Structures are given as C-alpha cells and as structure tokens.
C-alpha cells in the first residue's frame, strides 16, 4: 500500500530533522504538552487486552470441569446446552457458522472476548480462573482440543495453535499486503 | 401565556377567517374574483413557546427503523435514506449499531489513555484533547453489514432496509497523527488497538498507516457534540473503514507491533472466500451507490418527469462517476454529481428522467478515483461466495411496474 511508503518517508524525514535540530526542535516547538503522564497503575488497570503471542494473559488457571460448571449457570441460557445458540436470546451457534470457535485464528482472542464482554448482561465479572476454565471447556466441546481434563493457564493457552489459523489470508481484494500482517 | 392566547377572541376570529380563506382558495373562480389581504392563518407560536433545542414540524415523520436481538443490548437502527436530501444525515437520523447498549458518559469524567510503543504514555481529559488543533471533515460512515439481508435474494422493502446502515456527517476532532506525533511513535509500532468504554469494551486493531493518515479523534458531529449513540463524548473516526472500527466511547489506544485479531475482526467482520479461506482485514468499504428516489416502497404518480436522485460513496477515495440505467442495464447514462464531491463522503447524484409509463428497472453504478467499479451480485459471489454477509456493495435494482409501483428485485 502506498501509505506505507509515505509513512516510511515521514519516518526518515523526522529522524533527519531530530538529528540536525536535536532536542530543541522537539521540546520548544513541536510539543503542545497537554495531558498528564499515565501512571503505571492506571495503565495496568485498563490494559486488559491479550496479544496473539499470549502477552497480557493473567495468572491463574482453570479446567474443563470448572468451565462446564460456569457455562451451565452463566452461559447456557443464551448459548444453549449444546452450544447451538438460542435465537430468542440473540446468540449464534458457537460450533458452526461465522462464530464457530474452531474457526478462530488464535485462542488469545477467545479468552480476551469472554473476559471483557461476557456474560452479555454482566460483563467483566468472570475471574481469571473461570475464564481459563471456560476457554478449556469450549475448546474441548468444539473438538479443537479433545481432552476432558484440559487445564489452561497463561503458558498453555499461549501455546495453542488453532487449526484454522493458516486459512486467514491477506487478499489484494482488501487493498492490504503481507506487510500488514506481520 | 398559553391560556391567554387560547382565550383570545381575536385569535379565534382569525382562525375562522383563515379556514374560510383556504376553502375559497380551493375554488379557482373565487380566486379570480377577489384578492384578499387576510393571512390564511393567525399568528403562530411565540419564540418562548418554541423549544430551546429546535424541533421539526409535527408533519415531518421521517424516522430511524429499529431492530435488535435477544436482550436488546445488541441492536441498531437504519437511516431513512428515501427521505434524505443532499449529503448530510441529520444526527438524529444517523444509523447506529451497538454491541452492549448505549452508555451516556459524563464528559467531565471521560479520559483517553494512550500507551504502548510510544515515547510518552499519557492520559487526556476531554478538555486536554479539545485544546489540540482540530479538523472538520465530511465523511460517510457505513456498517460492514449494510445490506447483509440482501445476499441471497432481495428482501428489503425500502432503501432504508436495503441500504440504511450508511450515513454522512461533518465530523470535528483532532487528527490522531497530531497526538501520536506529540507522544512519539516507536519505529516498531505498526498497529493501534482502539477500545470503547461501553459494556462490551469493544476493541478493534487499526493499522498504523491509517492512524497516521486521516484518522480523527472526533468529539463533534454536524456542529454539535456527538450524540450518545454515536459515541459521546469521543469516538474514533477511520474514514472509509467499516463502521465497527470507528470505536465509540473511545477511552484507550494501545500502540503495538502486531494486530490483535480481536474477536469481532476475526468472526463476523472477516469475509469468507469461495475457497473457504478467510480474507483478513477487509476494512475498506468499497465504492457503492444506490438510487434513493424513486426507490422501493414508492409509487410513481403516472408517466411524466421524475428526477432520479441517489447517493454514491467510496471508502477508498472520491466518487468519479455514477452511471444510471433506466432500462434494466441495457444503456447507461452519466448522472450529475452535485457539489461538493469529497473523498470518503456521500456524493449526491441526480438525473432527469421522463417515465413513459412502461414496466422497467432502474439501477446505478459508481466508479471511484482508484478506478474501482461497483460490482454486480455475480461479481460479489465471485469474491465471497453466496454465503457472504458483510461488505455487500452490489448494484441495486428497483423494478417499476406499469402501475408505478416500485419493488426491490434482482434482475
């Protein structure tokens, strides 16, 4: 994409500028100085997203049995006993179609989404252990990892290779290039 | 004041006289006989009786059409494009889609945290943000799901149902690049995660080249603060990218070196291809157009002159050409593009037309300045297969029966 080249060019130019003008240019002319430095605690409080390499995954662990129990009480009402989705509750199937868990490219985003957005009417209430358990339960239930005793934590979740990962491709029809995927 | 007026005999007198005058106007012979200086109605409401925030006439009923799933937390509404004029959508008629309802946030408590691969990690209040230099830009915003019900067969009964998930506004805000440059972006920074402060804490990954190009931290729309359903007090605007990425109630930006592949970007918003592969990052809303009048649900009032009027837009650039066919795609005519014609913005097109009273089909086709030509449904199927859902920008056909009745068809 041409925007990349422009961006790189801007990068080079600004490096050149900062080399020749040094700190003076940056501090006296460029900065508006609005806003306050973010305190590490403040960042830690809001920085809950999980990266695809697993960074951001919290301490704790949970197994299929824990996940099954939570699912039964907090999720089945909308997502169905068999993960089939309850249309009246607005939930789609979790084992076929667009929201099929088997089709996700990374397990990180499953953990991330459940912890941030579910249960729909009470988001942000699941503990880390419960979320690990739910991911283990859902991966077992959809056959991604067939293991009734599966226990997940930060390390084992980050190591999961989702079977559909290589089917996500960069297609020129979207005006993106491989460079964007990184 | 009100009771005073209703009890005022003079006003009643005028109202009666007014009624008599309009009755007389109906008969042309009476009109020919004498001219009256009596107004057709008495004095209207005083300014004190009018609202402090203007309201439209009670006779104007254009409204959004709502829909939701299950609990109602996931839902949205459609813009009545068939009644629209020009290119701007009134803020109260702008389409909306929510994944966890609509919060109403006190701007004095709202903050934006920017952290990650930046020189300085900072927190901004709304007051801080609004001190930066601003831009005012007209841009359309379109949900990737606009027209998703139309893939298999024509279903929408009006253009509101087929195309109502696009709207256009003037947005005011701070260019994201101004703030990223202020903080300093590290060389390995390639992506930005935008997070909303709604119940779902919606997250989407934005490529750095877009953040440094024309992305805006918008706080105003059409001259006033954003509406709550548009993300008040702060939303991200990534012009031309699918609606979902324009994260509302924006409270956090994390600068990183890779995309996050968040749940929404890898499930419903990623496009399947006919070969079972999945097209990652189908962010750009490609060129599209639709005739908004005459359109399905309307009836032509006999043969004669009609102005064909519609909207065209492209998330990749500026509309260069709109062609209209009044004979089911056999011949095409260049429509007039009404100024202003702006990048990543609705463009109003018009074409005069005299209907001969015969059955026919109307359609429009846009071309943008990247050379992209709006596809037919056959073209769309090649790209996504018939199981497509999102990013439907196919040519729309409106069938006109001899009775003048207009319906949504696939020719």
Coordinates of C-alpha atoms in Angstrom, one line a residue:
Chain A
X1 CA 0.0 0.0 0.0
X2 CA 1.3 3.4 -0.9
X3 CA 0.5 4.8 2.5
X4 CA 3.3 2.6 3.9
X5 CA 5.9 4.3 1.7
X6 CA 4.7 7.7 2.7
X7 CA 4.8 6.7 6.3
X8 CA 8.4 5.4 5.9
X9 CA 9.3 8.6 4.2
X10 CA 7.9 10.7 7.0
X11 CA 9.8 8.5 9.4
X12 CA 13.1 9.2 7.6
X13 CA 12.5 12.9 7.4
X14 CA 11.7 13.2 11.1
X15 CA 14.8 11.2 12.0
X16 CA 16.8 13.6 9.9
X17 CA 15.2 16.6 11.5
X18 CA 15.7 15.4 15.0
X19 CA 19.3 14.6 14.3
X20 CA 20.0 18.1 13.0
X21 CA 17.9 20.1 15.4
X22 CA 18.2 17.9 18.4
X23 CA 16.1 18.2 21.5
X24 CA 15.4 21.9 21.0
X25 CA 13.1 21.3 18.0
X26 CA 11.1 18.7 19.7
X27 CA 10.7 20.4 23.1
X28 CA 10.3 24.1 22.3
X29 CA 8.3 23.9 19.0
X30 CA 6.7 20.6 18.5
X31 CA 5.1 19.7 21.8
X32 CA 1.7 21.0 23.0
X33 CA 2.3 19.4 26.3
X34 CA -1.4 18.7 27.0
X35 CA -2.4 15.7 29.1
X36 CA -0.8 14.1 32.1
X37 CA 1.8 11.3 32.2
X38 CA 0.0 8.0 32.7
X39 CA 0.8 6.3 36.0
X40 CA 1.8 2.6 35.6
X41 CA -1.1 1.7 37.9
X42 CA -3.6 3.5 35.7
X43 CA -2.2 1.7 32.6
X44 CA -2.3 -1.7 34.4
X45 CA -5.9 -1.1 35.4
X46 CA -7.2 -0.6 31.9
X47 CA -4.6 -2.7 29.9
X48 CA -6.6 -5.9 29.8
X49 CA -6.2 -6.9 26.2
X50 CA -4.5 -10.1 25.2
X51 CA -2.0 -10.2 22.4
X52 CA -1.8 -13.1 19.9
X53 CA 1.5 -14.2 21.4
X54 CA -0.2 -14.6 24.8
X55 CA 1.2 -11.5 26.4
X56 CA -1.3 -9.9 28.7
X57 CA -2.6 -13.3 29.8
X58 CA -3.1 -13.2 33.6
X59 CA -2.0 -15.6 36.4
X60 CA -4.4 -18.3 37.3
X61 CA -5.8 -21.5 35.7
X62 CA -9.0 -23.4 35.0
X63 CA -10.0 -26.8 33.7
X64 CA -12.9 -28.2 31.6
X65 CA -14.8 -29.2 34.7
X66 CA -14.8 -25.6 36.1
X67 CA -15.7 -24.2 32.7
X68 CA -18.6 -26.7 32.3
X69 CA -20.0 -25.6 35.6
X70 CA -19.8 -21.9 34.9
X71 CA -21.1 -22.5 31.4
X72 CA -24.2 -24.3 32.7
X73 CA -25.1 -21.5 35.2
X74 CA -24.0 -18.4 33.3
X75 CA -23.9 -19.1 29.6
X76 CA -26.2 -21.9 28.5
X77 CA -29.3 -19.7 28.9
X78 CA -28.2 -17.8 25.8
X79 CA -25.7 -20.1 24.1
X80 CA -27.6 -23.4 24.6
X81 CA -26.8 -26.7 26.2
X82 CA -25.1 -27.9 23.1
X83 CA -23.5 -24.5 22.1
X84 CA -26.2 -24.3 19.4
X85 CA -27.2 -20.7 20.3
X86 CA -30.6 -19.6 21.5
X87 CA -32.0 -17.3 18.8
X88 CA -34.5 -15.6 21.2
X89 CA -31.6 -14.5 23.3
X90 CA -29.7 -13.3 20.2
X91 CA -26.8 -15.7 20.5
X92 CA -25.4 -17.6 17.5
X93 CA -24.1 -21.1 17.4
X94 CA -20.5 -21.5 18.8
X95 CA -19.7 -24.6 16.9
X96 CA -20.8 -23.7 13.3
X97 CA -21.1 -20.7 11.0
X98 CA -19.4 -17.3 11.5
X99 CA -19.0 -17.5 15.2
X100 CA -17.6 -21.1 15.2
X101 CA -14.9 -21.3 17.9
X102 CA -13.0 -23.9 15.7
X103 CA -12.5 -21.2 13.1
X104 CA -10.8 -18.6 15.3
X105 CA -7.2 -17.9 14.3
X106 CA -5.9 -17.5 17.9
X107 CA -7.1 -18.7 21.3
X108 CA -6.0 -15.4 22.8
X109 CA -8.9 -13.6 21.3
X110 CA -11.4 -16.1 22.8
X111 CA -10.0 -15.5 26.3
X112 CA -9.9 -11.8 25.7
X113 CA -13.5 -11.6 24.4
X114 CA -15.1 -13.8 27.1
X115 CA -13.4 -11.9 29.9
X116 CA -14.2 -8.5 28.5
X117 CA -17.7 -8.9 27.1
X118 CA -19.4 -12.0 28.6
X119 CA -21.9 -12.8 30.1
X120 CA -23.6 -10.3 27.9
X121 CA -25.7 -8.8 30.7
X122 CA -23.0 -8.8 33.3
X123 CA -19.6 -8.3 31.6
X124 CA -16.4 -8.1 33.5
X125 CA -17.5 -10.3 36.3
X126 CA -15.7 -13.5 35.4
X127 CA -12.5 -14.3 37.3
X128 CA -9.3 -15.3 35.5
X129 CA -9.6 -18.9 36.7
X130 CA -13.2 -19.1 35.4
X131 CA -12.2 -17.6 32.1
X132 CA -9.4 -20.1 31.6
X133 CA -11.9 -22.8 32.5
X134 CA -14.4 -21.6 30.0
X135 CA -11.9 -21.5 27.2
X136 CA -10.8 -25.0 28.1
X137 CA -14.4 -26.2 28.1
X138 CA -15.3 -24.5 24.8
X139 CA -12.1 -25.8 23.1
X140 CA -12.9 -29.4 24.3
X141 CA -16.6 -29.1 23.5
X142 CA -15.9 -28.0 19.9
X143 CA -13.2 -30.6 19.3
X144 CA -10.3 -28.2 18.9
X145 CA -8.5 -30.0 21.8
X146 CA -10.3 -33.2 22.7
X147 CA -9.3 -33.7 26.3
X148 CA -11.8 -33.8 29.2
X149 CA -9.0 -33.0 31.6
X150 CA -7.6 -30.0 29.8
X151 CA -6.3 -27.3 32.2
X152 CA -5.3 -23.9 30.8
X153 CA -3.1 -21.2 32.1
X154 CA -1.1 -18.4 30.5
X155 CA 1.6 -20.6 29.2
X156 CA -0.5 -23.4 27.8
X157 CA -3.1 -21.1 26.3
X158 CA -0.4 -19.1 24.5
X159 CA 1.0 -22.3 23.0
X160 CA -2.3 -23.4 21.4
X161 CA -2.2 -23.5 17.6
X162 CA -5.7 -23.0 16.3
X163 CA -6.4 -25.3 13.3
X164 CA -7.8 -22.6 11.1
X165 CA -5.0 -20.1 11.5
X166 CA -3.4 -20.6 8.1
X167 CA -6.8 -20.1 6.4
X168 CA -6.7 -16.4 7.3
X169 CA -5.0 -14.8 4.4
X170 CA -4.1 -11.4 3.0
X171 CA -6.0 -10.9 -0.2
X172 CA -5.3 -8.0 -2.6
X173 CA -9.0 -7.5 -2.8
X174 CA -8.9 -5.8 0.6
X175 CA -6.0 -3.5 -0.6
X176 CA -3.7 -4.9 2.1
X177 CA -0.3 -6.5 1.6
X178 CA 1.5 -9.2 3.6
X179 CA 3.5 -6.4 5.2
X180 CA 0.3 -5.5 7.2
X181 CA 0.0 -9.0 8.7
X182 CA 3.4 -9.1 10.4
Chain B
X1 CA -49.2 32.9 28.2
X2 CA -50.7 29.9 26.5
X3 CA -54.1 30.2 28.3
X4 CA -54.2 33.9 27.5
X5 CA -54.0 33.1 23.8
X6 CA -56.5 30.4 23.6
X7 CA -59.0 32.6 25.3
X8 CA -58.3 35.4 22.9
X9 CA -61.4 36.1 20.7
X10 CA -59.4 37.9 18.1
X11 CA -57.2 34.9 17.5
X12 CA -60.3 32.6 17.2
X13 CA -61.7 35.1 14.7
X14 CA -58.6 34.9 12.6
X15 CA -58.5 31.2 12.7
X16 CA -62.1 31.0 11.3
X17 CA -61.3 33.6 8.7
X18 CA -58.2 31.6 7.8
X19 CA -60.3 28.5 7.3
X20 CA -62.7 30.4 5.1
X21 CA -59.9 31.8 3.0
X22 CA -58.3 28.4 2.4
X23 CA -61.7 27.0 1.4
X24 CA -62.1 29.9 -1.0
X25 CA -58.6 29.2 -2.5
X26 CA -59.7 25.8 -3.5
X27 CA -62.3 27.2 -5.9
X28 CA -60.5 28.9 -8.7
X29 CA -63.5 31.1 -9.6
X30 CA -63.4 32.6 -6.1
X31 CA -59.7 33.3 -6.5
X32 CA -60.3 35.1 -9.8
X33 CA -63.0 37.3 -8.3
X34 CA -61.1 39.0 -5.5
X35 CA -57.7 39.2 -3.8
X36 CA -57.7 39.1 0.0
X37 CA -55.0 40.5 2.2
X38 CA -56.2 38.4 5.1
X39 CA -53.5 35.8 6.0
X40 CA -54.5 32.2 5.7
X41 CA -53.8 31.6 9.4
X42 CA -53.3 33.6 12.5
X43 CA -50.1 34.4 14.3
X44 CA -48.1 31.3 15.2
X45 CA -46.4 30.2 18.4
X46 CA -44.2 32.8 20.1
X47 CA -40.5 32.1 20.3
X48 CA -40.9 31.5 24.1
X49 CA -43.3 28.6 23.3
X50 CA -40.7 27.0 21.0
X51 CA -38.1 24.7 22.4
X52 CA -34.6 25.8 23.3
X53 CA -33.4 23.0 21.1
X54 CA -35.2 23.2 17.8
X55 CA -37.7 20.6 16.8
X56 CA -39.0 19.7 13.4
X57 CA -42.6 20.2 12.2
X58 CA -45.2 17.8 13.6
X59 CA -45.9 16.9 9.9
X60 CA -42.4 15.5 9.3
X61 CA -42.3 12.0 10.5
X62 CA -39.0 10.6 9.0
X63 CA -37.6 8.2 11.5
X64 CA -35.0 5.5 12.0
X65 CA -36.1 1.9 11.9
X66 CA -35.0 -0.1 14.9
X67 CA -34.0 -3.7 15.2
X68 CA -32.4 -5.8 17.9
X69 CA -31.5 -9.3 19.0
X70 CA -32.5 -11.1 22.2
X71 CA -31.8 -8.9 25.2
X72 CA -31.8 -5.8 23.0
X73 CA -28.3 -4.9 24.0
X74 CA -27.1 -5.8 20.5
X75 CA -29.1 -3.8 18.1
X76 CA -29.3 -0.8 15.9
X77 CA -31.3 1.4 13.6
X78 CA -31.4 2.3 10.0
X79 CA -31.4 5.8 8.3
X80 CA -34.4 6.7 6.2
X81 CA -32.4 7.4 3.0
X82 CA -35.5 7.6 0.9
X83 CA -36.4 10.9 2.6
X84 CA -32.9 12.3 2.7
X85 CA -31.7 15.3 0.7
X86 CA -28.2 16.5 -0.1
X87 CA -25.3 14.5 1.5
X88 CA -25.6 15.2 5.3
X89 CA -27.6 12.9 7.5
X90 CA -29.3 14.7 10.4
X91 CA -27.6 13.5 13.6
X92 CA -31.0 12.3 14.9
X93 CA -31.4 10.0 11.9
X94 CA -27.8 8.6 11.8
X95 CA -27.8 4.8 11.8
X96 CA -26.5 3.1 14.9
X97 CA -25.2 -0.4 15.8
X98 CA -24.4 -1.3 19.4
X99 CA -22.9 -4.4 20.9
X100 CA -23.7 -3.6 24.6
X101 CA -26.3 -0.9 24.6
X102 CA -25.7 2.9 24.6
X103 CA -24.0 4.5 27.6
X104 CA -24.3 8.2 28.3
X105 CA -20.9 9.3 29.7
X106 CA -20.2 12.5 31.7
X107 CA -17.6 14.2 29.6
X108 CA -16.0 15.8 32.7
X109 CA -15.1 12.2 33.8
X110 CA -14.1 10.8 30.5
X111 CA -10.4 10.2 29.8
X112 CA -8.4 8.8 26.9
X113 CA -5.3 6.7 27.8
X114 CA -2.7 6.3 25.2
X115 CA 0.1 3.7 25.9
X116 CA 2.3 1.0 24.4
X117 CA 5.0 1.7 21.9
X118 CA 5.0 5.5 22.3
X119 CA 7.7 7.8 23.7
X120 CA 5.4 9.1 26.4
X121 CA 2.3 7.3 27.8
X122 CA -0.4 9.8 28.6
X123 CA -3.9 10.4 29.8
X124 CA -6.1 13.1 28.3
X125 CA -9.3 14.6 29.6
X126 CA -11.8 15.9 27.1
X127 CA -10.6 19.4 27.9
X128 CA -7.0 18.4 27.1
X129 CA -8.0 16.9 23.8
X130 CA -10.1 19.8 22.7
X131 CA -7.1 22.1 23.1
X132 CA -5.2 20.4 20.2
X133 CA -5.6 21.8 16.6
X134 CA -8.8 20.4 15.0
X135 CA -10.1 19.4 11.6
X136 CA -13.6 19.4 10.2
X137 CA -14.3 16.7 7.7
X138 CA -17.3 15.4 5.8
X139 CA -17.2 11.6 5.8
X140 CA -19.7 8.8 5.4
X141 CA -19.8 6.0 8.0
X142 CA -21.2 2.7 6.9
X143 CA -21.7 -0.5 8.8
X144 CA -20.0 -3.5 7.2
X145 CA -23.4 -5.3 7.5
X146 CA -25.2 -2.7 5.3
X147 CA -27.4 -4.9 3.0
X148 CA -26.4 -8.2 4.6
X149 CA -30.0 -9.4 4.3
X150 CA -29.8 -9.0 0.5
X151 CA -27.1 -11.5 -0.3
X152 CA -29.3 -14.5 -1.2
X153 CA -32.3 -12.7 -2.5
X154 CA -33.9 -9.2 -2.5
X155 CA -35.7 -8.8 0.9
X156 CA -35.7 -5.1 2.0
X157 CA -39.0 -3.4 1.1
X158 CA -37.4 0.1 1.1
X159 CA -34.0 1.6 0.6
X160 CA -34.0 2.2 4.4
X161 CA -34.0 -1.6 4.8
X162 CA -31.6 -2.4 2.0
X163 CA -29.0 0.5 2.5
X164 CA -29.9 2.3 5.7
X165 CA -26.7 1.4 7.5
X166 CA -24.8 4.3 5.9
X167 CA -25.0 7.9 7.0
X168 CA -22.8 11.0 6.4
X169 CA -21.8 13.9 8.7
X170 CA -19.4 16.6 9.2
X171 CA -17.0 15.4 12.0
X172 CA -14.9 17.7 14.1
X173 CA -11.9 16.4 16.1
X174 CA -8.2 16.1 16.5
X175 CA -6.2 14.3 13.8
X176 CA -4.9 11.2 15.6
X177 CA -1.5 11.7 14.0
X178 CA -1.1 15.1 15.8
X179 CA -1.4 13.3 19.1
X180 CA 0.7 10.3 18.1
X181 CA 3.4 12.6 16.9
X182 CA 3.1 14.6 20.1
X183 CA 3.8 11.4 22.1
X184 CA 6.3 10.0 19.7
X185 CA 5.7 6.7 17.9
X186 CA 8.4 4.0 18.2
X187 CA 9.8 2.6 15.0
X188 CA 8.4 -0.9 15.5
X189 CA 4.9 0.4 16.1
X190 CA 2.6 -0.9 13.3
X191 CA -0.9 -1.2 14.8
X192 CA -3.1 0.6 17.3
X193 CA -5.8 -1.0 19.4
X194 CA -8.8 1.2 20.0
X195 CA -11.1 0.3 23.0
X196 CA -14.5 1.7 23.8
X197 CA -15.9 2.4 27.2
X198 CA -19.2 0.6 26.6
X199 CA -20.2 -2.6 28.5
X200 CA -18.6 -4.8 25.8
X201 CA -15.4 -2.7 25.8
X202 CA -15.3 -3.1 22.1
X203 CA -11.8 -3.4 20.6
X204 CA -10.5 -3.2 17.1
X205 CA -7.0 -3.1 15.6
X206 CA -6.2 -0.1 13.4
X207 CA -3.2 -0.2 11.1
X208 CA -0.6 2.5 11.9
X209 CA -0.7 3.8 8.4
X210 CA -4.3 4.6 8.8
X211 CA -3.8 6.2 12.2
X212 CA -1.1 8.4 10.7
X213 CA -3.2 9.2 7.6
X214 CA -6.7 10.6 8.1
X215 CA -7.9 9.1 11.4
X216 CA -9.7 11.6 13.7
X217 CA -10.5 11.6 17.4
X218 CA -13.9 13.1 16.9
X219 CA -15.9 14.9 19.6
X220 CA -18.5 16.7 17.4
X221 CA -20.8 15.8 14.6
X222 CA -22.7 18.3 12.4
X223 CA -21.8 21.3 14.5
X224 CA -22.6 19.9 17.9
X225 CA -21.3 17.3 20.4
X226 CA -21.7 13.7 19.3
X227 CA -24.9 12.0 20.2
X228 CA -24.6 9.2 22.8
X229 CA -25.4 6.6 20.2
X230 CA -22.5 8.0 18.1
X231 CA -20.0 7.6 21.0
X232 CA -20.3 10.8 23.1
X233 CA -18.0 12.2 24.2
X234 CA -15.3 10.8 22.0
X235 CA -15.2 8.4 19.1
X236 CA -12.5 7.2 16.7
X237 CA -13.2 8.0 13.1
X238 CA -11.3 6.0 10.5
X239 CA -12.7 7.4 7.3
X240 CA -13.8 4.8 4.7
X241 CA -13.2 1.9 7.1
X242 CA -16.1 -0.4 8.2
X243 CA -18.3 1.2 10.8
X244 CA -17.3 -1.2 13.6
X245 CA -13.7 0.1 13.6
X246 CA -14.8 3.6 14.3
X247 CA -14.8 2.7 18.0
X248 CA -17.3 4.7 20.0
X249 CA -16.9 6.0 23.6
X250 CA -13.2 5.7 23.0
X251 CA -11.2 5.6 26.2
X252 CA -8.0 3.8 25.3
X253 CA -5.5 3.5 22.5
X254 CA -2.6 1.0 22.7
X255 CA 0.2 1.2 20.2
X256 CA 1.6 -2.2 19.3
X257 CA 3.7 -4.0 16.7
X258 CA 1.0 -6.6 15.5
X259 CA -2.7 -6.7 15.0
X260 CA -4.7 -8.1 18.0
X261 CA -7.1 -10.2 15.9
X262 CA -9.8 -9.2 18.3
X263 CA -13.0 -11.3 18.4
X264 CA -15.1 -9.1 16.1
X265 CA -12.3 -8.7 13.5
X266 CA -11.9 -12.4 13.1
X267 CA -15.5 -13.5 13.2
X268 CA -18.4 -11.7 11.7
X269 CA -16.4 -8.8 10.2
X270 CA -13.9 -11.1 8.3
X271 CA -15.1 -12.1 4.8
X272 CA -15.1 -15.8 3.8
X273 CA -13.9 -16.5 0.2
X274 CA -15.4 -19.1 -2.1
X275 CA -12.4 -21.3 -1.5
X276 CA -13.0 -21.5 2.3
X277 CA -10.1 -19.2 3.1
X278 CA -10.9 -16.1 5.1
X279 CA -10.0 -12.6 3.9
X280 CA -8.3 -10.9 6.9
X281 CA -8.6 -7.2 7.2
X282 CA -11.4 -6.4 4.8
X283 CA -11.6 -2.9 6.4
X284 CA -12.2 -0.7 3.4
X285 CA -15.8 0.0 2.4
X286 CA -15.5 -0.2 -1.3
X287 CA -17.4 2.0 -3.8
X288 CA -21.2 1.8 -3.8
X289 CA -24.2 3.7 -5.0
X290 CA -28.0 3.5 -4.7
X291 CA -30.9 5.4 -6.2
X292 CA -32.8 6.8 -3.1
X293 CA -35.7 8.3 -5.1
X294 CA -37.6 6.8 -6.8
X295 CA -37.0 3.7 -4.8
X296 CA -38.8 0.6 -3.4
X297 CA -41.9 1.3 -1.5
X298 CA -42.8 4.4 -3.5
X299 CA -45.3 4.6 -6.4
X300 CA -44.8 6.8 -9.4
X301 CA -47.8 9.0 -10.0
X302 CA -48.3 8.3 -13.7
X303 CA -46.0 8.9 -16.7
X304 CA -44.0 12.1 -16.9
X305 CA -41.0 13.9 -15.4
X306 CA -39.1 12.5 -12.4
X307 CA -35.7 13.4 -11.0
X308 CA -33.7 10.3 -10.3
X309 CA -31.7 11.1 -7.1
X310 CA -29.3 8.9 -5.2
X311 CA -26.1 8.6 -3.2
X312 CA -22.7 7.2 -4.1
X313 CA -19.7 6.8 -1.8
X314 CA -16.3 5.0 -1.6
X315 CA -14.1 4.2 1.3
X316 CA -11.1 4.1 -1.0
X317 CA -11.3 7.6 -2.4
X318 CA -13.6 10.0 -4.3
X319 CA -16.5 9.2 -6.5
X320 CA -15.6 10.0 -10.1
X321 CA -18.6 8.8 -12.0
X322 CA -22.1 7.5 -11.4
X323 CA -24.0 5.8 -14.3
X324 CA -27.7 5.2 -14.2
X325 CA -29.7 2.8 -16.3
X326 CA -33.4 3.3 -16.8
X327 CA -33.8 0.2 -19.0
X328 CA -32.7 -2.7 -16.9
X329 CA -29.0 -2.3 -17.6
X330 CA -29.1 -2.1 -21.4
X331 CA -28.0 1.5 -21.7
X332 CA -26.2 3.7 -19.1
X333 CA -26.2 7.5 -18.7
X334 CA -23.8 9.6 -16.7
X335 CA -25.6 11.2 -13.7
X336 CA -24.8 14.8 -12.5
X337 CA -22.6 14.8 -9.4
X338 CA -23.8 17.5 -7.1
X339 CA -21.0 19.6 -5.4
X340 CA -19.4 19.0 -3.1
X341 CA -17.8 15.8 -4.2
X342 CA -15.5 14.8 -1.4
X343 CA -13.2 11.8 -0.6
X344 CA -14.8 9.1 1.6
X345 CA -18.1 11.0 1.6
X346 CA -21.6 10.6 0.4
X347 CA -22.0 12.2 -3.1
X348 CA -25.4 13.2 -4.3
X349 CA -26.2 12.3 -7.9
X350 CA -29.2 13.3 -10.0
X351 CA -30.5 12.6 -13.4
X352 CA -33.7 14.0 -15.1
X353 CA -36.0 11.2 -16.4
X354 CA -39.3 11.1 -18.2
X355 CA -41.1 7.9 -17.5
X356 CA -43.1 6.5 -20.5
X357 CA -45.4 4.5 -18.2
X358 CA -43.9 1.1 -19.2
X359 CA -42.5 -1.5 -16.9
X360 CA -38.7 -1.1 -16.4
X361 CA -35.9 -1.4 -13.9
X362 CA -33.7 1.4 -12.6
X363 CA -30.1 0.9 -11.3
X364 CA -27.0 2.9 -10.6
X365 CA -23.2 2.0 -10.8
X366 CA -20.4 4.1 -9.2
X367 CA -16.7 4.4 -10.2
X368 CA -14.2 6.0 -7.8
X369 CA -10.9 7.6 -8.4
X370 CA -9.0 4.4 -7.8
X371 CA -10.8 3.0 -10.9
X372 CA -12.9 0.7 -8.8
X373 CA -16.3 0.0 -10.4
X374 CA -19.3 -1.1 -8.3
X375 CA -19.9 -4.8 -8.9
X376 CA -23.0 -6.8 -9.7
X377 CA -24.1 -9.6 -7.4
X378 CA -22.4 -12.1 -9.7
X379 CA -19.2 -10.2 -9.1
X380 CA -19.8 -10.3 -5.3
X381 CA -20.4 -14.0 -5.4
X382 CA -17.0 -14.5 -7.0
X383 CA -15.4 -12.5 -4.2
X384 CA -17.2 -14.1 -1.2
X385 CA -19.4 -16.9 -2.5
X386 CA -23.2 -16.7 -1.9
X387 CA -22.7 -17.2 1.9
X388 CA -21.3 -13.6 2.1
X389 CA -22.7 -11.4 4.8
X390 CA -20.6 -8.3 5.2
X391 CA -19.3 -5.8 2.7
X392 CA -22.1 -6.1 0.2
X393 CA -21.7 -3.2 -2.3
X394 CA -23.5 -4.8 -5.3
X395 CA -25.6 -2.8 -7.8
X396 CA -29.2 -2.4 -6.6
X397 CA -32.2 -2.8 -8.9
X398 CA -35.5 -1.1 -8.5
X399 CA -38.4 -2.6 -10.6
X400 CA -41.1 -0.2 -11.8
X401 CA -44.4 -1.8 -12.7
X402 CA -46.9 -0.3 -15.1
X403 CA -48.9 0.8 -12.1
X404 CA -45.9 2.9 -11.0
X405 CA -45.3 0.6 -8.0
X406 CA -41.6 0.2 -7.2
X407 CA -40.1 -3.0 -5.7
X408 CA -36.7 -4.5 -4.8
X409 CA -35.6 -7.1 -7.4
X410 CA -32.6 -9.0 -8.7
X411 CA -32.8 -8.9 -12.4

